[in-house]
mmCIF file of C-alpha atoms and ligand atoms in Angstrom:
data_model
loop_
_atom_site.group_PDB
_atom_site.id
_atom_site.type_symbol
_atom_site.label_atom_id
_atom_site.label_comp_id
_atom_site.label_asym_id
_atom_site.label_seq_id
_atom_site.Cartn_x
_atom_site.Cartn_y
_atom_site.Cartn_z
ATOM 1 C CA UNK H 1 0.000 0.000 0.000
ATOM 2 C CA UNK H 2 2.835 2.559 1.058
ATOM 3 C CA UNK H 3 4.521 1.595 -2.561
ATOM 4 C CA UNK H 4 1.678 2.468 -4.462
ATOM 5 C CA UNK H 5 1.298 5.809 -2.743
ATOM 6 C CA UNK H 6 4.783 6.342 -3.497
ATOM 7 C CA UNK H 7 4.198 5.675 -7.275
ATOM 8 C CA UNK H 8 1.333 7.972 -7.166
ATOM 9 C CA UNK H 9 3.361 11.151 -6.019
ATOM 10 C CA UNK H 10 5.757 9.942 -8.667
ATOM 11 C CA UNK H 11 2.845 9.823 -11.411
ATOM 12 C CA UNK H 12 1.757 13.704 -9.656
ATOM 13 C CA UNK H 13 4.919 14.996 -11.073
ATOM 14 C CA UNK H 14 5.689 13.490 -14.157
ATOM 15 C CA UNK H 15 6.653 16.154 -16.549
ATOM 16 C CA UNK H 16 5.089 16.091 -20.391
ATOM 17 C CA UNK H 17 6.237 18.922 -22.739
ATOM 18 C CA UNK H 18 5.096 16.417 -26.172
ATOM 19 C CA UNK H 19 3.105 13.305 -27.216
ATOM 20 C CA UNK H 20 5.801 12.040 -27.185
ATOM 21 C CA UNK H 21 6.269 12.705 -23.265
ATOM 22 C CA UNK H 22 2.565 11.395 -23.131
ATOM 23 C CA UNK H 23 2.941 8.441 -24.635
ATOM 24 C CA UNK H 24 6.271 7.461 -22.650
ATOM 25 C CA UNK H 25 3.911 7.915 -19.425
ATOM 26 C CA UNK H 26 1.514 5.434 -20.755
ATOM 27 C CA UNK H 27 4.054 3.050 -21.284
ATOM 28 C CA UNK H 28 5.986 2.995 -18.393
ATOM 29 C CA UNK H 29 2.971 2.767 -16.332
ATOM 30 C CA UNK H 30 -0.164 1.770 -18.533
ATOM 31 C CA UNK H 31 1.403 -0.401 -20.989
ATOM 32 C CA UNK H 32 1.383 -4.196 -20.907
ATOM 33 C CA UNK H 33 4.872 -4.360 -19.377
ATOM 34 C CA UNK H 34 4.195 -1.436 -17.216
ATOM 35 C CA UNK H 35 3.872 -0.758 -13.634
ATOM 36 C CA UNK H 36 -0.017 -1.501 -13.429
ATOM 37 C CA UNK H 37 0.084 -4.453 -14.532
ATOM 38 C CA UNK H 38 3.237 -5.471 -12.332
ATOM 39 C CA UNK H 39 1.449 -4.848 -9.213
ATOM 40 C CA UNK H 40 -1.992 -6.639 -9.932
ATOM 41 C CA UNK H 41 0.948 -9.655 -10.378
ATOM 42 C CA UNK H 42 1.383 -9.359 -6.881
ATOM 43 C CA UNK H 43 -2.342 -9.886 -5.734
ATOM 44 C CA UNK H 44 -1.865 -13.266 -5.586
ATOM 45 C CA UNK H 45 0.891 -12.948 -2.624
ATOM 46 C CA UNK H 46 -2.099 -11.083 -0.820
ATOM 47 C CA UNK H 47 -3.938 -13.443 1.617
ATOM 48 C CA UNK H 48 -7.438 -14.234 1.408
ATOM 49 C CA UNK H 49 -8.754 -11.730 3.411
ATOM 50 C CA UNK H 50 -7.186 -8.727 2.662
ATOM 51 C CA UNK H 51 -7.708 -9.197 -1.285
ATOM 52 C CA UNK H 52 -10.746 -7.468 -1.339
ATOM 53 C CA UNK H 53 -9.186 -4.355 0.138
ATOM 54 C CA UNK H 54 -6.049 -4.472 -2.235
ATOM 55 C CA UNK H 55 -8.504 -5.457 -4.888
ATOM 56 C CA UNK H 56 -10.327 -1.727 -4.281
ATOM 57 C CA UNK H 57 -7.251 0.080 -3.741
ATOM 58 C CA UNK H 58 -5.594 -1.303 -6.946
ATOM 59 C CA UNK H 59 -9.062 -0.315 -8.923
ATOM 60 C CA UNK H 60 -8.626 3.212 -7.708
ATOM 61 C CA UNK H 61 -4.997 3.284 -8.693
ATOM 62 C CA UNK H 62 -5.580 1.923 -11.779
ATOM 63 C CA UNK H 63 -8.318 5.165 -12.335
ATOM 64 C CA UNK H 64 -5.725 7.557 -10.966
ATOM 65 C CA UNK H 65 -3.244 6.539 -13.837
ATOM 66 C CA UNK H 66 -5.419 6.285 -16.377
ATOM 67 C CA UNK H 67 -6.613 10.002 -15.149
ATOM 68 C CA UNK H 68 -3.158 11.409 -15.155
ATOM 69 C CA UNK H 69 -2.583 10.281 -18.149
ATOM 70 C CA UNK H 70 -5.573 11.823 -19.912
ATOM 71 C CA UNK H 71 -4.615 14.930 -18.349
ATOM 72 C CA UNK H 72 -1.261 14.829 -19.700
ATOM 73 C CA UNK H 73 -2.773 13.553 -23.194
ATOM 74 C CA UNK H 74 -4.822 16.897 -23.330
ATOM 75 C CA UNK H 75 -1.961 18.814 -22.563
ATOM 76 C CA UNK H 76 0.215 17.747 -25.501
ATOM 77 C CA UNK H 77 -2.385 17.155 -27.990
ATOM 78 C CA UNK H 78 -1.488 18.767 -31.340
ATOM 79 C CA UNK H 79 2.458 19.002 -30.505
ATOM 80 C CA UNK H 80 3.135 15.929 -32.483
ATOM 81 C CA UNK H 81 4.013 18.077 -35.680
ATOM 82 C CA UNK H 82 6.220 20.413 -34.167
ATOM 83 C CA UNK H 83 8.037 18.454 -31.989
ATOM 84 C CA UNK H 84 9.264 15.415 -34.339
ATOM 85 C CA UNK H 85 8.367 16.106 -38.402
ATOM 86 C CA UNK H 86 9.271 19.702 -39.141
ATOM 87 C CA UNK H 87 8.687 20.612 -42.801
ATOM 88 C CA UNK H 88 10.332 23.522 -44.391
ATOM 89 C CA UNK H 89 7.977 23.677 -47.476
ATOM 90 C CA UNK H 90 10.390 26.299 -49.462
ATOM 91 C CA UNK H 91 13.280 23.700 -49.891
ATOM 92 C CA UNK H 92 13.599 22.579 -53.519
ATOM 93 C CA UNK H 93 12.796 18.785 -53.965
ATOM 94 C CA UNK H 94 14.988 16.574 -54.825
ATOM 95 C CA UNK H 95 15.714 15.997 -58.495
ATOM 96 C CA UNK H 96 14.560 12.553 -60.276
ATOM 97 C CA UNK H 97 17.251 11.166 -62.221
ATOM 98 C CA UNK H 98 15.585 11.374 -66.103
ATOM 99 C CA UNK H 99 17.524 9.041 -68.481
ATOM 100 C CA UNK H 100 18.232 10.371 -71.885
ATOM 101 C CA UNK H 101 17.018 8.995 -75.254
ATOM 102 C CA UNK H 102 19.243 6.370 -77.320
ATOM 103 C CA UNK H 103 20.977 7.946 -79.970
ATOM 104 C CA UNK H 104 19.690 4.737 -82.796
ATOM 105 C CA UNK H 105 16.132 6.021 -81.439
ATOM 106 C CA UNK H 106 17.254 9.863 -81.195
ATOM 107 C CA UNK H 107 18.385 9.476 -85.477
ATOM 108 C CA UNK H 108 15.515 6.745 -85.965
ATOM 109 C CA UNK H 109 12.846 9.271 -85.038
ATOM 110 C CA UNK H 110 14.499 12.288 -87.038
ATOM 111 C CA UNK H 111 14.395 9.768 -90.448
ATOM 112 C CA UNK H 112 10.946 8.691 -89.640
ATOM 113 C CA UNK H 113 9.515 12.556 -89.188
ATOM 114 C CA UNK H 114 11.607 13.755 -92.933
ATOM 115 C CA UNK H 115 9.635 10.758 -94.522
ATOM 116 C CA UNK H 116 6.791 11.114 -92.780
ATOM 117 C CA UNK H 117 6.491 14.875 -94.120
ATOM 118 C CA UNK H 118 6.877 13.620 -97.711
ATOM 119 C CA UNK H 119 3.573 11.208 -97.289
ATOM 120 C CA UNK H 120 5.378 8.230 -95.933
ATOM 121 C CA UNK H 121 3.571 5.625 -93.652
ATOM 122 C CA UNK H 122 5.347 3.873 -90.976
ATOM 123 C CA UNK H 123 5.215 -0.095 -91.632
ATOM 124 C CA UNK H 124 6.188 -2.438 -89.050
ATOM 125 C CA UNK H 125 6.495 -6.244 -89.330
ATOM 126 C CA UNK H 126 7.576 -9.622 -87.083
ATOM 127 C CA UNK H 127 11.455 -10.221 -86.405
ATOM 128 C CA UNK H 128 10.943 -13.830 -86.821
ATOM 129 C CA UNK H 129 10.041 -14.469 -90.407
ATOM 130 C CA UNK H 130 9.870 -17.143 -92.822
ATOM 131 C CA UNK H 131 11.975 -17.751 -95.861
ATOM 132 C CA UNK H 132 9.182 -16.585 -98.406
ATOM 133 C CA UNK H 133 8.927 -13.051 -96.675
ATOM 134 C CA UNK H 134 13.071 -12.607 -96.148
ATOM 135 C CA UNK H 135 14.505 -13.832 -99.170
ATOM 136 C CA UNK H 136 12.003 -15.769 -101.495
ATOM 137 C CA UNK H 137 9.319 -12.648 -102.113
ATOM 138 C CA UNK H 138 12.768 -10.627 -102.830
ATOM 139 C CA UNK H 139 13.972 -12.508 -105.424
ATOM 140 C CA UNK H 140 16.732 -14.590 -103.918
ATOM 141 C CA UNK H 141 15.946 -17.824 -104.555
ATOM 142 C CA UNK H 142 17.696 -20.736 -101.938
ATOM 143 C CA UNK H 143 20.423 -20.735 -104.486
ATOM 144 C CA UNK H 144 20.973 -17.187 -105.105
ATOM 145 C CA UNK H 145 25.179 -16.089 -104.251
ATOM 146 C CA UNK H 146 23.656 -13.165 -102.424
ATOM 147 C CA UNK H 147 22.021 -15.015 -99.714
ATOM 148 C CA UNK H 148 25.987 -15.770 -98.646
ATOM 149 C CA UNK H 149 26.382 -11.942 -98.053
ATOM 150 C CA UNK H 150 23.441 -12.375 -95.061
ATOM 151 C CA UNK H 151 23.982 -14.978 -93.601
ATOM 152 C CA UNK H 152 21.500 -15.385 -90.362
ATOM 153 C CA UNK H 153 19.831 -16.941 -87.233
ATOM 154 C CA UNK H 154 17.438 -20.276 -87.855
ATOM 155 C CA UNK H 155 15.217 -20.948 -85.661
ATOM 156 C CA UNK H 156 16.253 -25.208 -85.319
ATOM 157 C CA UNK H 157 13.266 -26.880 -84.500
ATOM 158 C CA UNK H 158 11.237 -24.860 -87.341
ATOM 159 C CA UNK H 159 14.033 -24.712 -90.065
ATOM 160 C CA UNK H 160 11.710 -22.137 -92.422
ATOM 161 C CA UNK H 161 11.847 -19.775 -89.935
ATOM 162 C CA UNK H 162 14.290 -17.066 -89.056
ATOM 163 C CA UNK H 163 16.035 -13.673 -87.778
ATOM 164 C CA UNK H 164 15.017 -11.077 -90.307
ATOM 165 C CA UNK H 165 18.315 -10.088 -92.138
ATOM 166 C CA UNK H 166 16.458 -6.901 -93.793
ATOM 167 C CA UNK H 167 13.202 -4.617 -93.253
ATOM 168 C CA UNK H 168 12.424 -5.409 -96.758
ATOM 169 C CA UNK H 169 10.673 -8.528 -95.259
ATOM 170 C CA UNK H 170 7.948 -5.900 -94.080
ATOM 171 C CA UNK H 171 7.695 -4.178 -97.512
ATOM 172 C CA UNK H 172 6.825 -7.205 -98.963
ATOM 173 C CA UNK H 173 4.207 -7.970 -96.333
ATOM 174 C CA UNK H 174 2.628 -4.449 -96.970
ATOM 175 C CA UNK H 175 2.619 -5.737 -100.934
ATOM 176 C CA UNK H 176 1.205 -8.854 -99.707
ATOM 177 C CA UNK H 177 -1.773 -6.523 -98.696
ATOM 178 C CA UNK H 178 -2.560 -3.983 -100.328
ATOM 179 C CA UNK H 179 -2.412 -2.706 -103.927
ATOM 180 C CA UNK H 180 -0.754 0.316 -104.979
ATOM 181 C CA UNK H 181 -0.274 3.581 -104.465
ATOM 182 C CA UNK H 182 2.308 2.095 -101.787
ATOM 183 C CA UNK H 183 4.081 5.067 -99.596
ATOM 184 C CA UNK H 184 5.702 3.018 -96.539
ATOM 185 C CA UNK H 185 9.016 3.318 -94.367
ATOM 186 C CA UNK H 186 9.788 0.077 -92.410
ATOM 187 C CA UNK H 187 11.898 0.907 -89.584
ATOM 188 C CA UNK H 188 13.130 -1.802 -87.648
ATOM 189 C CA UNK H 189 15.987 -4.457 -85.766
ATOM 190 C CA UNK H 190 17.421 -6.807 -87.901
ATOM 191 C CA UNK H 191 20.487 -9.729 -87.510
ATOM 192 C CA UNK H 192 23.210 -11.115 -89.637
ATOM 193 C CA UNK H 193 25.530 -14.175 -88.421
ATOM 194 C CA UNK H 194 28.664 -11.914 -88.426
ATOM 195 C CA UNK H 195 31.392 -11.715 -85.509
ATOM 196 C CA UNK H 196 31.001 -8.666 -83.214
ATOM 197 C CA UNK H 197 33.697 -5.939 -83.947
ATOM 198 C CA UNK H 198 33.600 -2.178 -83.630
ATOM 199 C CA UNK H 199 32.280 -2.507 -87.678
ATOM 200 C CA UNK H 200 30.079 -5.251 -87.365
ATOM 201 C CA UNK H 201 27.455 -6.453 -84.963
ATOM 202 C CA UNK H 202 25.010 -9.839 -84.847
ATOM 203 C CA UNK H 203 22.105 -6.933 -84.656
ATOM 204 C CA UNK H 204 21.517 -3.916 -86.121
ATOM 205 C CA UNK H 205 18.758 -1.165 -87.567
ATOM 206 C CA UNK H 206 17.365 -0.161 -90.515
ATOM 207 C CA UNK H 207 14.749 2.399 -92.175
ATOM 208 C CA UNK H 208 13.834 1.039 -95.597
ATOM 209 C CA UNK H 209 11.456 2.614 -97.933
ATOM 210 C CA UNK H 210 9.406 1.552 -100.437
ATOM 211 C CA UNK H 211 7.088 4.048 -103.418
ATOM 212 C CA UNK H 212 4.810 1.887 -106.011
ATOM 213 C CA UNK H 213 2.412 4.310 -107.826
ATOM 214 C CA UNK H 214 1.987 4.566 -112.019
ATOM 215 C CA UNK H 215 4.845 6.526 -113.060
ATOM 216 C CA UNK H 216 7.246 6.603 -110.477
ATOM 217 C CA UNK H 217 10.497 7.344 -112.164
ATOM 218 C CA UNK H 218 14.468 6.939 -111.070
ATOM 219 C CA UNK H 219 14.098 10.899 -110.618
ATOM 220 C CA UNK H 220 11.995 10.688 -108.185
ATOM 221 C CA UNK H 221 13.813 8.491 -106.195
ATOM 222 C CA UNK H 222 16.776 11.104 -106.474
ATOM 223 C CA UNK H 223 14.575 14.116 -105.799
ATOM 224 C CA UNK H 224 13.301 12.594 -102.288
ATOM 225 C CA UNK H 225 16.857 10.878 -101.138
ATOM 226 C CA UNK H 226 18.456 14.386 -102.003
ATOM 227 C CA UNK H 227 15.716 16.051 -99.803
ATOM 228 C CA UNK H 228 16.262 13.285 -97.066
ATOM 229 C CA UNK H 229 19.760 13.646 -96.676
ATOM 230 C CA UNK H 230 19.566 17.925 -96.800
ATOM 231 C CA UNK H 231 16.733 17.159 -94.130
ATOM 232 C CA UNK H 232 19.113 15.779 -92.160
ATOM 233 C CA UNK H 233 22.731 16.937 -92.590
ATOM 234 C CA UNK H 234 21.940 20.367 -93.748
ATOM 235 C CA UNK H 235 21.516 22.129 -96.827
ATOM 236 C CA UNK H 236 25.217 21.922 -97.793
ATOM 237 C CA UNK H 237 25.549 18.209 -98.238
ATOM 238 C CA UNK H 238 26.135 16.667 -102.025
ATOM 239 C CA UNK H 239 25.076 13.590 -102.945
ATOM 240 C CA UNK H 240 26.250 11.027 -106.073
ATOM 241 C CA UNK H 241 24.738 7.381 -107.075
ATOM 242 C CA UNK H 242 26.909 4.641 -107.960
ATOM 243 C CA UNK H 243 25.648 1.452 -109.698
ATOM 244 C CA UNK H 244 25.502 -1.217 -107.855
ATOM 245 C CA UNK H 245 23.523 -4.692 -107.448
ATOM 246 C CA UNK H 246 20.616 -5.913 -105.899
ATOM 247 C CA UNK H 247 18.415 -8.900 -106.583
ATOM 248 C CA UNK H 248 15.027 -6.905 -105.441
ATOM 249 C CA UNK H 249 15.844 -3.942 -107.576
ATOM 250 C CA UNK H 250 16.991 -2.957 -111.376
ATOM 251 C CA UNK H 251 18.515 -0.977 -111.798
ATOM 252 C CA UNK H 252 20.392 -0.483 -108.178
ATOM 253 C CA UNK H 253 22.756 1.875 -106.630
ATOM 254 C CA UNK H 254 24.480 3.120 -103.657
ATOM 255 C CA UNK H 255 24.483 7.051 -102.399
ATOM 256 C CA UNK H 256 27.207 8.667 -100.877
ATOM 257 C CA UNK H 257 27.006 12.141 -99.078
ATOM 258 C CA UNK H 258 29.496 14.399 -98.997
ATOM 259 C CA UNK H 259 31.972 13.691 -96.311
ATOM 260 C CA UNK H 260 30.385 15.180 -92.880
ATOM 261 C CA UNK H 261 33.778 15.618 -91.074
ATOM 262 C CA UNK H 262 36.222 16.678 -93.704
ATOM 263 C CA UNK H 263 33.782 18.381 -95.717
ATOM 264 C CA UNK H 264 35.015 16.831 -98.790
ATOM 265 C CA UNK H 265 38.726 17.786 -98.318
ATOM 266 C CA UNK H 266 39.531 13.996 -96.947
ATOM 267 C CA UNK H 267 40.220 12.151 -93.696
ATOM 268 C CA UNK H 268 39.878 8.699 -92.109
ATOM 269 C CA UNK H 269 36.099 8.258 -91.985
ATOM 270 C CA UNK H 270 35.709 8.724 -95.820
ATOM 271 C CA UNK H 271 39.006 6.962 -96.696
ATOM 272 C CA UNK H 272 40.519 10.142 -97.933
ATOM 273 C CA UNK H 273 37.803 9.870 -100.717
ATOM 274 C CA UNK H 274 35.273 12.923 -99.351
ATOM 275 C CA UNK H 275 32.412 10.801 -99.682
ATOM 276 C CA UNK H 276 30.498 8.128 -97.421
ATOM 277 C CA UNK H 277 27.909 5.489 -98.495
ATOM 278 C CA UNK H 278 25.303 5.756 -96.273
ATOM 279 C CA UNK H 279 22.337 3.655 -98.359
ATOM 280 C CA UNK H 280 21.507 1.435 -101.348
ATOM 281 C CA UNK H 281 18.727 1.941 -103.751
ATOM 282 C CA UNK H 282 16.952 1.146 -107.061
ATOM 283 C CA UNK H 283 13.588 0.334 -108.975
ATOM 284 C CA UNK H 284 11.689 -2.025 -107.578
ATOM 285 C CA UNK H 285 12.332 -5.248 -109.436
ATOM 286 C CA UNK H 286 8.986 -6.318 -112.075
ATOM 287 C CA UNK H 287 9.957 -9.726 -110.582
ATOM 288 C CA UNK H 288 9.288 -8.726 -107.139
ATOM 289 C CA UNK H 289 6.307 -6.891 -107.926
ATOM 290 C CA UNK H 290 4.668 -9.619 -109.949
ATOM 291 C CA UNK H 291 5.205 -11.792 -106.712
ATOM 292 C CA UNK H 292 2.422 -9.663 -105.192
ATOM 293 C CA UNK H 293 0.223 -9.544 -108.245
ATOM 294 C CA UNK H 294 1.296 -6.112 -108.866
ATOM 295 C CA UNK H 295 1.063 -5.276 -112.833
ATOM 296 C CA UNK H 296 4.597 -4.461 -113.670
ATOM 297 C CA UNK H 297 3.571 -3.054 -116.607
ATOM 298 C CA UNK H 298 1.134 -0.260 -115.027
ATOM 299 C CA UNK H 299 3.276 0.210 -111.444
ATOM 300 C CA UNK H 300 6.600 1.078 -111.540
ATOM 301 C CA UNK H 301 8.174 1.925 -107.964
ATOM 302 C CA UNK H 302 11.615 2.523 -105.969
ATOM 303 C CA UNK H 303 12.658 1.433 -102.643
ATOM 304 C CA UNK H 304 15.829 2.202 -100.579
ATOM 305 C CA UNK H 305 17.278 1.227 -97.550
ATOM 306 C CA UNK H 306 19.829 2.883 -94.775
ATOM 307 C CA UNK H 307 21.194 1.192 -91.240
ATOM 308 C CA UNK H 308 20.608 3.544 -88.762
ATOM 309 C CA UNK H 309 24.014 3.064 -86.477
ATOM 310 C CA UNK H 310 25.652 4.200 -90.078
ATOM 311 C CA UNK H 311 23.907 7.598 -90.122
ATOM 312 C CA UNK H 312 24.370 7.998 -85.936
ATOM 313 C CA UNK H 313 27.714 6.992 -87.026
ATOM 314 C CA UNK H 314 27.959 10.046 -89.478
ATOM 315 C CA UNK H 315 26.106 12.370 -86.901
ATOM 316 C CA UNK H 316 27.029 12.029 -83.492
ATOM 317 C CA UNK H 317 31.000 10.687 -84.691
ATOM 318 C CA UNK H 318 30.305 7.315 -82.622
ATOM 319 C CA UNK H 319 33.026 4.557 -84.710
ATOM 320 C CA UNK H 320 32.458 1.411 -82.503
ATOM 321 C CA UNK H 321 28.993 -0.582 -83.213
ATOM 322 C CA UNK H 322 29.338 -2.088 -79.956
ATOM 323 C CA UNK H 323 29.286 1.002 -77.811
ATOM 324 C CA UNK H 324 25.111 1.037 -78.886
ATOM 325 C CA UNK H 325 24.407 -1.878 -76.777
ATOM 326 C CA UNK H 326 27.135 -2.073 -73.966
ATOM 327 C CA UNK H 327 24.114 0.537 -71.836
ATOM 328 C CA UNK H 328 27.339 2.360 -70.647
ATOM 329 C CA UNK H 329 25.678 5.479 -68.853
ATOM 330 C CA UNK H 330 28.638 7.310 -69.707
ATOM 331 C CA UNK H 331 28.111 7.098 -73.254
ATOM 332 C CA UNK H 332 24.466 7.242 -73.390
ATOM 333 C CA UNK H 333 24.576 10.910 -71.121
ATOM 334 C CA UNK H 334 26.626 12.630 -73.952
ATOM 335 C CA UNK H 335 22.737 12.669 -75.520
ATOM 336 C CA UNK H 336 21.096 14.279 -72.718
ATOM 337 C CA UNK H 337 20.493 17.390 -75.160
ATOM 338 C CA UNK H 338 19.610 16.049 -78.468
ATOM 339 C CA UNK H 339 15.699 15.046 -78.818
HETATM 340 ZN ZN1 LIG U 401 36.165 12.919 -94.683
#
């Protein structure tokens, strides 16, 4: 009996400035390891006939804490913000990290609006294709020498089927449904069975483009690559064709640009010539377009196609393939500013 008066002139001054104060009270003498409970522990120690006594007496302390500590509750209510979580509500935030864009997507996206201004549709088809679509529909037949040149991926357990080794797998689904006028850009990852090197890489990216309409001529083909390539490297830039071969067009040929870095006068990117290739072209085949039941004799068309790490290559200076894929966030900051 004399300890619990005791503890109750201890409870009478207990000092609470906070909740937090409050709550500390209500532990240390409300809480299930607290004093309270401690003491109704010892009622069994108490002899028969005195419990009912110490039962009344413990009641009434029990009411005495639980009063105190309402009183003290009321007295720090609302203190919980100031006390603890302080927020200064003029500090800046803190900064999100943002990534950047890639620079194949940065260039891919530039190509895609030029085209898209001249009337071109985007066209987008399956990586995995069969041989019909890849080779077959473009006029390399199974023993055609140029199938050696792109050499891919099989997939084993379905031997007709396989990594795309050109976008011009999606042109000739897009002739595969619909007729002319035709007006597409296929943009797109393809692969080639090649050794990984700073020139050459098991995966890369194209933009190819295809125009079927009645009287579409070589000079239009010219008009809108010349455009393209002003578009994109400025208004300065020359261009030449050079024949070349193709099975999927006749006749074919490569354009160059006028060296970006040199500006024609010669250096180590264009070989000391003052011009890089940076995409084949040609007439659409009559062989090809007869595939799709297109009249050669009413349609004539031209298609083209670039690889998009060449033309990053030319813009941004980047001279290792490899660097496009390694994700090092050192290299893929330096495009923070270009959108
Ligand atoms: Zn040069």
């Amino acid at each position: 009996m004399q300890q619990i008066e005791a503890y109750k002139q201890e409870m009478q001054v207990f000092e609470a400035q906070t909740a937090e104060q409050a709550e500390a009270f209500r532990i240390k003498y409300l809480g299930t390891k607290g004093l309270l409970k401690q003491v109704m522990g010892e009622m069994k120690q108490v002899p028969n006939e005195q419990r009912k006594a110490f039962g009344q007496v413990l009641n009434e302390f029990k009411a005495f804490a639980e009063d105190i500590y309402q009183q003290l509750k009321d007295k720090t209510a609302g203190t919980e913000q100031a006390s603890g979580n302080q927020i200064d509500l003029s500090l800046p935030g803190n900064d999100l990290p943002v990534g950047t864009r890639h620079p194949l997507n940065i260039v891919r996206n530039q190509i895609i609006q030029i085209f898209r201004r001249l009337g071109f549709a985007v066209a987008e088809g399956p990586e995995i294709e069969d041989d019909w679509h890849n080779f077959g529909a473009m006029n390399l037949p199974e023993d055609h020498p140029a199938r050696d040149m792109q050499d891919t991926f099989y997939i084993s357990k379905h031997p007709d089927w396989l990594l795309r080794t050109h976008t011009s797998s999606v042109q000739a689904r897009v002739m595969e449904n619909q007729q002319p006028p035709i007006r597409v850009i296929c943009p797109g990852r393809v692969y080639r069975n090649e050794t990984i090197s700073a020139r050459a890489h098991c995966f890369f990216h194209q933009v190819e483009g295809l125009y079927i309409d009645e009287n579409v001529s070589f000079a239009d083909l010219k008009q809108t690559l010349y455009f393209f390539v002003q578009e994109l490297f400025g208004q300065h830039v020359k261009v030449r064709f050079r024949p070349s071969y193709f099975p999927f067009t006749e006749p074919s040929a490569e354009m160059d640009i006028s060296c970006q870095i040199c500006s024609g006068k010669g250096c180590n990117i264009c070989k000391h010539t003052g011009w890089v290739e940076i995409l084949g072209s040609g007439m659409v085949h009559p062989k090809v377009l007869e595939n799709f039941g297109i009249d050669p004799n009413r349609y004539t068309g031209y298609a083209f196609g670039m690889g998009i790490e060449r033309i990053t290559q030319l813009k941004y200076q980047v001279n290792d393939l490899r660097l496009y894929s390694q994700n090092d966030i050192r290299f893929l900051k330096q495009f923070t500013g270009a959108l």
